[in-house]
Amino acid sequence: EPEVTQTPSHQVTQMGQEVILRCVPISNHLYFYWYRQILGQKVEFLVSFYNNEISEKSEIFDDQFSVERPDGSNFTLKIRSTKLEDSAMYFCASRMAGGVGAFFGQGTRLTVV
Amino acid sequence: RKEVEQDPGPFNVPEGATVAFNCTYSNSASQSFFWYRQDCRKEPKLLMSVYSSGNEDGRFTAQLNRASQYISLLIRDSKLSDSATYLCVVNTGNQFYFGTGTSLTVIP
């Protein structure tokens, strides 16, 4: 069964450092998302991406965040200068066209120290 | 006002019980509706889509009431493996809005 894959599974970084979280969405999917979940809290939307551009972003997704789909298969989330409060589980998701649900990757646990 | 509201629970039920979860959403323009399941420290997994006509998948039945902006999930004959957090998810525009989740523990 096709799945969304994310790497790394866990990343520890120092405050102020840049991180890149990587995702390979399901191959025939057209819509891509990044979400995050701080421990014990709900899943929060960061950004959606369609047709090689951002279609919507949340207030969390400020200038420190960016996304790219560099080669037609990978979908990356970059955080330029990490803060302690960026520590969370980051989930990538993708879906086909139509009113279907999104499929989530296993997540990258980001710990900023 | 929250986009999606759920009773956080927890719900502790014996094996074999029937349990129902409810959810309301605030945006009448929302297009599609889902229940996801999330195990501790894992990713959300799509359980089922929710339609106004109601839909059933084995022991799980989901229902959408657009007029009252209300979504439900019924689990019959609960199994120990049903223990998880159940997330009500609404697709509005270009994003999926998540509820806080309802915690279910099925007790032997």
Tab-separated table of N, CA and C in Angstrom, chain B residues 9-81:
chain	number	residue	atom	x	y	z
B	9	GLY	N	-13.300	13.738	26.245
B	9	GLY	CA	-13.392	12.517	27.026
B	9	GLY	C	-12.590	12.653	28.309
B	10	PRO	N	-11.977	11.601	28.833
B	10	PRO	CA	-11.837	10.294	28.184
B	10	PRO	C	-13.093	9.439	28.322
B	11	PHE	N	-13.245	8.547	27.359
B	11	PHE	CA	-14.283	7.537	27.407
B	11	PHE	C	-13.600	6.215	27.775
B	12	ASN	N	-14.038	5.633	28.865
B	12	ASN	CA	-13.532	4.314	29.282
B	12	ASN	C	-14.699	3.346	29.218
B	13	VAL	N	-14.623	2.370	28.310
B	13	VAL	CA	-15.761	1.476	28.114
B	13	VAL	C	-15.283	0.032	28.169
B	14	PRO	N	-16.156	-0.896	28.569
B	14	PRO	CA	-15.772	-2.311	28.577
B	14	PRO	C	-15.796	-2.877	27.162
B	15	GLU	N	-15.023	-3.899	26.942
B	15	GLU	CA	-15.060	-4.627	25.666
B	15	GLU	C	-16.487	-5.000	25.327
B	16	GLY	N	-16.827	-4.858	24.049
B	16	GLY	CA	-18.158	-5.234	23.609
B	16	GLY	C	-19.179	-4.108	23.688
B	17	ALA	N	-18.822	-3.014	24.340
B	17	ALA	CA	-19.760	-1.897	24.473
B	17	ALA	C	-19.882	-1.132	23.153
B	18	THR	N	-20.948	-0.361	23.071
B	18	THR	CA	-21.132	0.579	21.966
B	18	THR	C	-20.833	1.976	22.495
B	19	VAL	N	-20.070	2.728	21.727
B	19	VAL	CA	-19.695	4.078	22.167
B	19	VAL	C	-19.903	5.039	21.007
B	20	ALA	N	-20.344	6.259	21.342
B	20	ALA	CA	-20.608	7.276	20.311
B	20	ALA	C	-19.826	8.536	20.605
B	21	PHE	N	-19.236	9.099	19.552
B	21	PHE	CA	-18.518	10.368	19.656
B	21	PHE	C	-19.225	11.397	18.790
B	22	ASN	N	-19.192	12.625	19.264
B	22	ASN	CA	-19.832	13.699	18.522
B	22	ASN	C	-18.861	14.829	18.266
B	23	CYS	N	-19.219	15.642	17.294
B	23	CYS	CA	-18.340	16.721	16.882
B	23	CYS	C	-19.212	17.780	16.220
B	24	THR	N	-18.884	19.042	16.419
B	24	THR	CA	-19.566	20.106	15.682
B	24	THR	C	-18.528	20.949	14.956
B	25	TYR	N	-18.950	21.565	13.864
B	25	TYR	CA	-18.045	22.427	13.110
B	25	TYR	C	-18.729	23.759	12.864
B	26	SER	N	-17.920	24.788	12.689
B	26	SER	CA	-18.484	26.143	12.692
B	26	SER	C	-18.737	26.717	11.305
B	27	ASN	N	-18.040	26.213	10.286
B	27	ASN	CA	-18.136	26.830	8.961
B	27	ASN	C	-19.105	26.059	8.075
B	28	SER	N	-20.230	26.673	7.759
B	28	SER	CA	-21.247	25.988	6.959
B	28	SER	C	-20.769	25.715	5.530
B	29	ALA	N	-19.679	26.367	5.110
B	29	ALA	CA	-19.148	26.145	3.761
B	29	ALA	C	-18.176	24.965	3.697
B	30	SER	N	-17.964	24.287	4.817
B	30	SER	CA	-17.043	23.144	4.818
B	30	SER	C	-17.516	22.098	3.820
B	31	GLN	N	-16.529	21.456	3.187
B	31	GLN	CA	-16.888	20.622	2.030
B	31	GLN	C	-16.899	19.131	2.339
B	32	SER	N	-15.983	18.687	3.142
B	32	SER	CA	-15.903	17.251	3.378
B	32	SER	C	-15.438	16.984	4.809
B	33	PHE	N	-15.745	15.778	5.257
B	33	PHE	CA	-15.699	15.479	6.685
B	33	PHE	C	-15.147	14.073	6.894
B	34	PHE	N	-14.376	13.925	7.970
B	34	PHE	CA	-13.681	12.656	8.168
B	34	PHE	C	-13.545	12.360	9.650
B	35	TRP	N	-13.385	11.085	9.945
B	35	TRP	CA	-12.879	10.659	11.238
B	35	TRP	C	-11.512	10.033	11.021
B	36	TYR	N	-10.572	10.456	11.860
B	36	TYR	CA	-9.236	9.883	11.894
B	36	TYR	C	-9.040	9.249	13.249
B	37	ARG	N	-8.111	8.328	13.278
B	37	ARG	CA	-7.714	7.693	14.537
B	37	ARG	C	-6.233	8.013	14.748
B	38	GLN	N	-5.871	8.332	15.990
B	38	GLN	CA	-4.466	8.595	16.303
B	38	GLN	C	-4.063	7.803	17.534
B	39	ASP	N	-3.083	6.947	17.379
B	39	ASP	CA	-2.503	6.257	18.525
B	39	ASP	C	-1.402	7.130	19.112
B	40	CYS	N	-1.052	6.844	20.360
B	40	CYS	CA	-0.123	7.699	21.096
B	40	CYS	C	1.180	7.893	20.322
B	41	ARG	N	1.527	9.134	20.065
B	41	ARG	CA	2.784	9.521	19.410
B	41	ARG	C	2.916	8.991	17.979
B	42	LYS	N	1.763	8.708	17.358
B	42	LYS	CA	1.770	8.250	15.968
B	42	LYS	C	1.031	9.267	15.095
B	43	GLU	N	1.059	9.009	13.783
B	43	GLU	CA	0.375	9.918	12.879
B	43	GLU	C	-1.130	9.663	12.875
B	44	PRO	N	-1.935	10.679	12.522
B	44	PRO	CA	-3.368	10.445	12.323
B	44	PRO	C	-3.569	9.492	11.143
B	45	LYS	N	-4.482	8.541	11.315
B	45	LYS	CA	-4.791	7.600	10.225
B	45	LYS	C	-6.258	7.742	9.860
B	46	LEU	N	-6.524	7.860	8.573
B	46	LEU	CA	-7.885	8.031	8.092
B	46	LEU	C	-8.707	6.800	8.418
B	47	LEU	N	-9.777	7.025	9.157
B	47	LEU	CA	-10.681	5.939	9.534
B	47	LEU	C	-11.797	5.828	8.497
B	48	MET	N	-12.490	6.937	8.277
B	48	MET	CA	-13.554	6.939	7.286
B	48	MET	C	-13.977	8.354	6.943
B	49	SER	N	-14.507	8.485	5.740
B	49	SER	CA	-15.154	9.726	5.340
B	49	SER	C	-16.568	9.725	5.919
B	50	VAL	N	-17.176	10.892	5.992
B	50	VAL	CA	-18.510	11.019	6.586
B	50	VAL	C	-19.423	11.700	5.581
B	51	TYR	N	-20.600	11.093	5.353
B	51	TYR	CA	-21.543	11.619	4.378
B	51	TYR	C	-22.907	11.832	5.037
B	52	SER	N	-23.695	12.697	4.408
B	52	SER	CA	-25.031	12.980	4.945
B	52	SER	C	-25.913	11.738	4.931
B	53	SER	N	-25.667	10.859	3.993
B	53	SER	CA	-26.478	9.647	3.908
B	53	SER	C	-26.068	8.620	4.951
B	54	GLY	N	-24.985	8.918	5.650
B	54	GLY	CA	-24.463	7.959	6.633
B	54	GLY	C	-23.666	6.878	5.942
B	55	ASN	N	-22.625	6.433	6.591
B	55	ASN	CA	-21.860	5.335	6.005
B	55	ASN	C	-21.310	4.437	7.096
B	56	GLU	N	-21.168	3.187	6.715
B	56	GLU	CA	-20.791	2.166	7.670
B	56	GLU	C	-19.585	1.407	7.142
B	57	ASP	N	-18.676	1.091	8.056
B	57	ASP	CA	-17.518	0.271	7.699
B	57	ASP	C	-17.316	-0.711	8.835
B	58	GLY	N	-17.878	-1.887	8.677
B	58	GLY	CA	-17.788	-2.894	9.733
B	58	GLY	C	-18.510	-2.431	10.991
B	59	ARG	N	-17.768	-2.319	12.074
B	59	ARG	CA	-18.368	-1.924	13.361
B	59	ARG	C	-18.501	-0.405	13.503
B	60	PHE	N	-18.047	0.330	12.527
B	60	PHE	CA	-18.015	1.797	12.601
B	60	PHE	C	-19.093	2.399	11.702
B	61	THR	N	-19.851	3.344	12.264
B	61	THR	CA	-20.871	4.065	11.501
B	61	THR	C	-20.672	5.553	11.714
B	62	ALA	N	-20.623	6.290	10.612
B	62	ALA	CA	-20.446	7.742	10.701
B	62	ALA	C	-21.649	8.431	10.077
B	63	GLN	N	-21.964	9.600	10.607
B	63	GLN	CA	-23.126	10.344	10.130
B	63	GLN	C	-22.818	11.838	10.137
B	64	LEU	N	-23.321	12.509	9.120
B	64	LEU	CA	-23.168	13.956	9.015
B	64	LEU	C	-24.547	14.598	8.968
B	65	ASN	N	-24.740	15.641	9.764
B	65	ASN	CA	-25.952	16.429	9.700
B	65	ASN	C	-25.536	17.853	9.322
B	66	ARG	N	-25.699	18.195	8.048
B	66	ARG	CA	-25.229	19.509	7.576
B	66	ARG	C	-26.036	20.654	8.182
B	67	ALA	N	-27.329	20.413	8.388
B	67	ALA	CA	-28.188	21.488	8.911
B	67	ALA	C	-27.730	21.930	10.300
B	68	SER	N	-27.369	20.966	11.138
B	68	SER	CA	-26.931	21.317	12.488
B	68	SER	C	-25.417	21.305	12.627
B	69	GLN	N	-24.700	21.050	11.526
B	69	GLN	CA	-23.231	21.081	11.502
B	69	GLN	C	-22.661	20.153	12.562
B	70	TYR	N	-23.114	18.927	12.484
B	70	TYR	CA	-22.848	17.941	13.515
B	70	TYR	C	-22.400	16.643	12.846
B	71	ILE	N	-21.363	16.025	13.422
B	71	ILE	CA	-20.809	14.782	12.873
B	71	ILE	C	-20.745	13.777	14.013
B	72	SER	N	-21.033	12.520	13.703
B	72	SER	CA	-20.981	11.507	14.749
B	72	SER	C	-20.224	10.279	14.270
B	73	LEU	N	-19.736	9.531	15.249
B	73	LEU	CA	-19.090	8.240	14.989
B	73	LEU	C	-19.589	7.263	16.039
B	74	LEU	N	-20.070	6.125	15.584
B	74	LEU	CA	-20.554	5.074	16.477
B	74	LEU	C	-19.655	3.860	16.300
B	75	ILE	N	-19.168	3.338	17.408
B	75	ILE	CA	-18.373	2.109	17.372
B	75	ILE	C	-19.145	1.034	18.118
B	76	ARG	N	-19.465	-0.034	17.429
B	76	ARG	CA	-20.186	-1.143	18.052
B	76	ARG	C	-19.199	-2.240	18.454
B	77	ASP	N	-19.572	-3.019	19.461
B	77	ASP	CA	-18.772	-4.179	19.868
B	77	ASP	C	-17.285	-3.792	20.021
B	78	SER	N	-17.015	-2.846	20.897
B	78	SER	CA	-15.661	-2.306	21.055
B	78	SER	C	-14.636	-3.403	21.338
B	79	LYS	N	-13.492	-3.255	20.701
B	79	LYS	CA	-12.347	-4.157	20.922
B	79	LYS	C	-11.247	-3.397	21.672
B	80	LEU	N	-10.377	-4.153	22.314
B	80	LEU	CA	-9.238	-3.524	23.000
B	80	LEU	C	-8.423	-2.682	22.027
B	81	SER	N	-8.328	-3.148	20.785
B	81	SER	CA	-7.523	-2.458	19.769
B	81	SER	C	-8.157	-1.148	19.289
